[in-house]
PDB file of C-alpha atoms in Angstrom:
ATOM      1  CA  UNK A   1       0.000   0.000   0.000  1.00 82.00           C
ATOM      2  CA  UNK A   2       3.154   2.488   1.089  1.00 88.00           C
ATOM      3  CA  UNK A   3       4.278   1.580  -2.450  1.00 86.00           C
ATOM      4  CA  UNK A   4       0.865   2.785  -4.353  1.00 88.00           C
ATOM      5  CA  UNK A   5       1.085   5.780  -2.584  1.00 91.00           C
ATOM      6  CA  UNK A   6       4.332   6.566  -3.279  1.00 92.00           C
ATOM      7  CA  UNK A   7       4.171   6.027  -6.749  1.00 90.00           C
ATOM      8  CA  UNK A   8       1.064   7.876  -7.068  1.00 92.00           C
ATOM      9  CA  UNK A   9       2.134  11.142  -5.292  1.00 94.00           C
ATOM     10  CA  UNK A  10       5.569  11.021  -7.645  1.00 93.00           C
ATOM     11  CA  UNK A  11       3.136  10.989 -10.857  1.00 93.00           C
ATOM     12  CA  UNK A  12       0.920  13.199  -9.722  1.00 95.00           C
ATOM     13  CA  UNK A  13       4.608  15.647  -8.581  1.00 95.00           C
ATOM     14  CA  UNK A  14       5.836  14.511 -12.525  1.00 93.00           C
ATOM     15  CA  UNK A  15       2.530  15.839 -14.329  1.00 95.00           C
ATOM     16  CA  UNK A  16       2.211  18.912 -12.114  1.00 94.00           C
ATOM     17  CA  UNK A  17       6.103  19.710 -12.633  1.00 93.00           C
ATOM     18  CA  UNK A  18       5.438  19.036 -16.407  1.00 91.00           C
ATOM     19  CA  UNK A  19       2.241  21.101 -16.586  1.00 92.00           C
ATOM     20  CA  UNK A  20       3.958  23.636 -14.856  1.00 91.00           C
ATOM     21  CA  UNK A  21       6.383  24.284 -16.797  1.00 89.00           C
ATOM     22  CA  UNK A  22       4.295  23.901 -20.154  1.00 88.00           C
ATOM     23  CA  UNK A  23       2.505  27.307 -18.428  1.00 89.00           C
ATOM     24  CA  UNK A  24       5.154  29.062 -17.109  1.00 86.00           C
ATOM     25  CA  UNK A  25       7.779  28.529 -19.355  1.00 70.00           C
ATOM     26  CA  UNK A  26       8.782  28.135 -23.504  1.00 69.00           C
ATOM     27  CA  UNK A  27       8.033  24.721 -24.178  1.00 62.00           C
ATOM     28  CA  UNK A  28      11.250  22.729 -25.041  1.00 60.00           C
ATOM     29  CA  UNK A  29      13.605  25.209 -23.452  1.00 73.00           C
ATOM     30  CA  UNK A  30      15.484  23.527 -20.729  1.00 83.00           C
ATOM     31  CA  UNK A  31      12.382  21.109 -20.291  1.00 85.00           C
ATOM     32  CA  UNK A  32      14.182  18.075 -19.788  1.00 85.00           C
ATOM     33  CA  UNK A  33      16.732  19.734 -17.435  1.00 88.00           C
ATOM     34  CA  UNK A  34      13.739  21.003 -15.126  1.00 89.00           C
ATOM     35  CA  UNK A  35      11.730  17.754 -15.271  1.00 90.00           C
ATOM     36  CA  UNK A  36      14.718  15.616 -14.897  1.00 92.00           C
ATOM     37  CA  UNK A  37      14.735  15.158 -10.976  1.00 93.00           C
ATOM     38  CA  UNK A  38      11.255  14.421 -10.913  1.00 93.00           C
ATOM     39  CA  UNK A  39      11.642  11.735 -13.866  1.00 93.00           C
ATOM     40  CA  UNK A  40      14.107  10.191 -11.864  1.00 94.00           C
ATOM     41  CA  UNK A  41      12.423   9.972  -8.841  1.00 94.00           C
ATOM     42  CA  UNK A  42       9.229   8.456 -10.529  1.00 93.00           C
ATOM     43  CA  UNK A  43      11.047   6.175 -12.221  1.00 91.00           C
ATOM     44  CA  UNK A  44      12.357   4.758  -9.156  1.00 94.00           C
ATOM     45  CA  UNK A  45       9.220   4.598  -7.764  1.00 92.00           C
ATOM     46  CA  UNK A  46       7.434   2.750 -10.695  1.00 90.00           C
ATOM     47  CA  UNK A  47      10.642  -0.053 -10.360  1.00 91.00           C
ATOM     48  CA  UNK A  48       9.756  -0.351  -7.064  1.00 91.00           C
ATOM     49  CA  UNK A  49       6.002  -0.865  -7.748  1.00 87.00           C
ATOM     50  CA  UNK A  50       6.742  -3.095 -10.639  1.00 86.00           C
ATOM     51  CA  UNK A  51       8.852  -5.345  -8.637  1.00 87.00           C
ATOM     52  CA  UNK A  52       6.364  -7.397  -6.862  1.00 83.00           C
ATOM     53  CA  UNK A  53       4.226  -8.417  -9.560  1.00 78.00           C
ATOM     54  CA  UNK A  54       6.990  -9.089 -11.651  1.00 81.00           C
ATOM     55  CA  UNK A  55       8.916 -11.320  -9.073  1.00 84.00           C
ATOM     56  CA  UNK A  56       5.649 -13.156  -8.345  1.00 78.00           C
ATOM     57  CA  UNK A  57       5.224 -14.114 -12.252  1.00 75.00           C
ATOM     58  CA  UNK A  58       8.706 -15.154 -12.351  1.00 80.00           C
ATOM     59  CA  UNK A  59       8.622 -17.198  -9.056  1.00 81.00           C
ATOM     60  CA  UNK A  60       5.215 -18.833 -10.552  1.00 76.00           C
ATOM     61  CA  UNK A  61       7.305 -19.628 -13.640  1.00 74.00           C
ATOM     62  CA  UNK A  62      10.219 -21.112 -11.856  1.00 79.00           C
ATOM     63  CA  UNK A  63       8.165 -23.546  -9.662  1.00 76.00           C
ATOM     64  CA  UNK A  64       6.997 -24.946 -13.142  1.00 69.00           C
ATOM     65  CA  UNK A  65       3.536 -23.835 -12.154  1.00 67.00           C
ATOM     66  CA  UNK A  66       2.699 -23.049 -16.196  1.00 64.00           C
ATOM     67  CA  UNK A  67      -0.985 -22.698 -15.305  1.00 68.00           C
ATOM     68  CA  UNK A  68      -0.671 -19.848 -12.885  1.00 65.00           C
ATOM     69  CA  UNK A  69       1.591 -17.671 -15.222  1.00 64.00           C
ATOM     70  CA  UNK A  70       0.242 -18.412 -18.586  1.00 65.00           C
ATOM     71  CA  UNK A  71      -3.318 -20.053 -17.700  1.00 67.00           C
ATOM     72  CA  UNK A  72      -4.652 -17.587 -15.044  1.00 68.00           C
ATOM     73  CA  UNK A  73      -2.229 -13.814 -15.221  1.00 67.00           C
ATOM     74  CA  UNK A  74      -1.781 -13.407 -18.764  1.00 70.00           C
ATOM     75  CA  UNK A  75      -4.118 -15.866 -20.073  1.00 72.00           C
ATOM     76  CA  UNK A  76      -7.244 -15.330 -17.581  1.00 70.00           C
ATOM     77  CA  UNK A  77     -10.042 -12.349 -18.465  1.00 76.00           C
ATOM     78  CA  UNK A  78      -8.108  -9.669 -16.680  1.00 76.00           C
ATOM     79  CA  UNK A  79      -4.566 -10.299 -18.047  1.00 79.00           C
ATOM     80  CA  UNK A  80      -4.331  -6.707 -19.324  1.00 81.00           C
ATOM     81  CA  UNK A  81      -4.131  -5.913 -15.199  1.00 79.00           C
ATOM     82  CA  UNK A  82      -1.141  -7.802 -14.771  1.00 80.00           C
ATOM     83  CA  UNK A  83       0.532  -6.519 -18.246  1.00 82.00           C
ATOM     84  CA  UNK A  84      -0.478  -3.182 -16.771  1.00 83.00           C
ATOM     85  CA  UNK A  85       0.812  -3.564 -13.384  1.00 82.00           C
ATOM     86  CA  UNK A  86       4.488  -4.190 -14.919  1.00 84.00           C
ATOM     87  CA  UNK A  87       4.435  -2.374 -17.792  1.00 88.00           C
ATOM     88  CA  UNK A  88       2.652   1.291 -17.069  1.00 89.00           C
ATOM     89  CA  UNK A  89       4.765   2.430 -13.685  1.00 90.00           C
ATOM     90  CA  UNK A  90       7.894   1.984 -15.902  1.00 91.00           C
ATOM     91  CA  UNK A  91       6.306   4.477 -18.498  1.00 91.00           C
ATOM     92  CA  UNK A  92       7.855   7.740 -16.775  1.00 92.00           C
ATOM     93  CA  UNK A  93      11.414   6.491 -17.297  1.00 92.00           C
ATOM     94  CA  UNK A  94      11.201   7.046 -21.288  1.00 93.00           C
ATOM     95  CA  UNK A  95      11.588  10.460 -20.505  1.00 91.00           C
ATOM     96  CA  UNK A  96      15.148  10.112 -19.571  1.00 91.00           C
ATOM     97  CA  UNK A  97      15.569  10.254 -23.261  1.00 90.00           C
ATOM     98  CA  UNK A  98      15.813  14.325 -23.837  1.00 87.00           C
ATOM     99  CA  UNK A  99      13.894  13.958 -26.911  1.00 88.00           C
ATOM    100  CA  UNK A 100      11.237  12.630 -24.884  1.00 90.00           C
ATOM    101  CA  UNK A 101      11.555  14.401 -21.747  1.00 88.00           C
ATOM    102  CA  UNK A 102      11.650  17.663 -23.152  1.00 87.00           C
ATOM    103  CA  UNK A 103       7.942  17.082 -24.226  1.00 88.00           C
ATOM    104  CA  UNK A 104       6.224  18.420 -20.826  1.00 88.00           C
ATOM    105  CA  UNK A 105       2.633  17.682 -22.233  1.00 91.00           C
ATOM    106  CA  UNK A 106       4.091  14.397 -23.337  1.00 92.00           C
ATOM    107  CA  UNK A 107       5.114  13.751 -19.667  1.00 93.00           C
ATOM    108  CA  UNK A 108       2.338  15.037 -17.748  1.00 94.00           C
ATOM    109  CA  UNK A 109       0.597  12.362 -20.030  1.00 94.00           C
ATOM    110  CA  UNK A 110       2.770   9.487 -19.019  1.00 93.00           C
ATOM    111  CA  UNK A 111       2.595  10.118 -15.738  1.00 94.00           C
ATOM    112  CA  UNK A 112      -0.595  10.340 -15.611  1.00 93.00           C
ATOM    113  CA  UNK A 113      -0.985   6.429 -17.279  1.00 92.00           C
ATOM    114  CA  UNK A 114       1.760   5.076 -15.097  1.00 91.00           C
ATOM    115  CA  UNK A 115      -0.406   6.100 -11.683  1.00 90.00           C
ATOM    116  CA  UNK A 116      -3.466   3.790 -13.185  1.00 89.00           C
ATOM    117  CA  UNK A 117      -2.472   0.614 -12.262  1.00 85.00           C
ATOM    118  CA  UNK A 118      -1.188   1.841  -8.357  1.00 86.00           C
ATOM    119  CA  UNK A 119      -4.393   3.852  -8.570  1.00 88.00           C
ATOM    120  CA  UNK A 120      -6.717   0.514  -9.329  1.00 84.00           C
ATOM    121  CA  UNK A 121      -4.867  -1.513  -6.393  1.00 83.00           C
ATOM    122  CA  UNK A 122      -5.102   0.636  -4.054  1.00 84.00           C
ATOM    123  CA  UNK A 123      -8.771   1.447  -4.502  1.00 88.00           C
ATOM    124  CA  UNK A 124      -9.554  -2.261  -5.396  1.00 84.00           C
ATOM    125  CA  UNK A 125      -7.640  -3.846  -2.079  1.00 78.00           C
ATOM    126  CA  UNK A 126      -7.889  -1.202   0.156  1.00 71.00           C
TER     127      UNK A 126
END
């Protein structure tokens, strides 16, 4: 739960840093140098987030338990919601690439995706 919340207030720090600067500033202008600190520390937080489900599909792979990884997570009717859980926190660290990060509409937008899946589990298993 610490980690939703922690990965949800870094998005929510990444789009308002990004939106910022899209209002206050000239777009592409030392974009990526502003929103650089805040990319990073997102970034962390979505590894951190995707860890767990990540580990848990490889440990489910590794104890030959075929079923559980292909059958029921990515197989099963809500397979998108593991695919999401991995994939989306890990969105905001694209924009270590200047030619991405410089885009502050761009990365308000990813930030905004990667909080979905921390935003569904925390509201869903509260």
């Amino acid at each position: 739960m610490i980690l939703e919340i922690v990965q949800i207030l870094c998005c929510i720090a990444l789009a308002g840093a990004a939106i910022y600067w899209r209002v206050r500033k000239h777009p592409g202008e030392g974009a990526h140098k502003f929103l650089f600190p805040v990319i990073i520390a997102t970034g962390l937080a979505g590894c951190l987030r995707a860890f767990p489900p990540a580990i848990e599909s490889y440990l489910s792979w590794q104890r030959a338990s075929l079923y559980e990884v292909v059958g029921y997570r990515f197989g099963g009717p809500y397979w998108w919601v593991y695919v999401a859980a991995v994939l989306l926190p890990l969105l905001p660290v694209v924009g270590m690439l200047p030619s991405i990060g410089k885009r502050s509409v761009l990365m308000a937008v990813l930030a905004l995706l990667a909080m979905l899946p921390a935003t569904y589990f925390l509201v869903m298993f509260r």
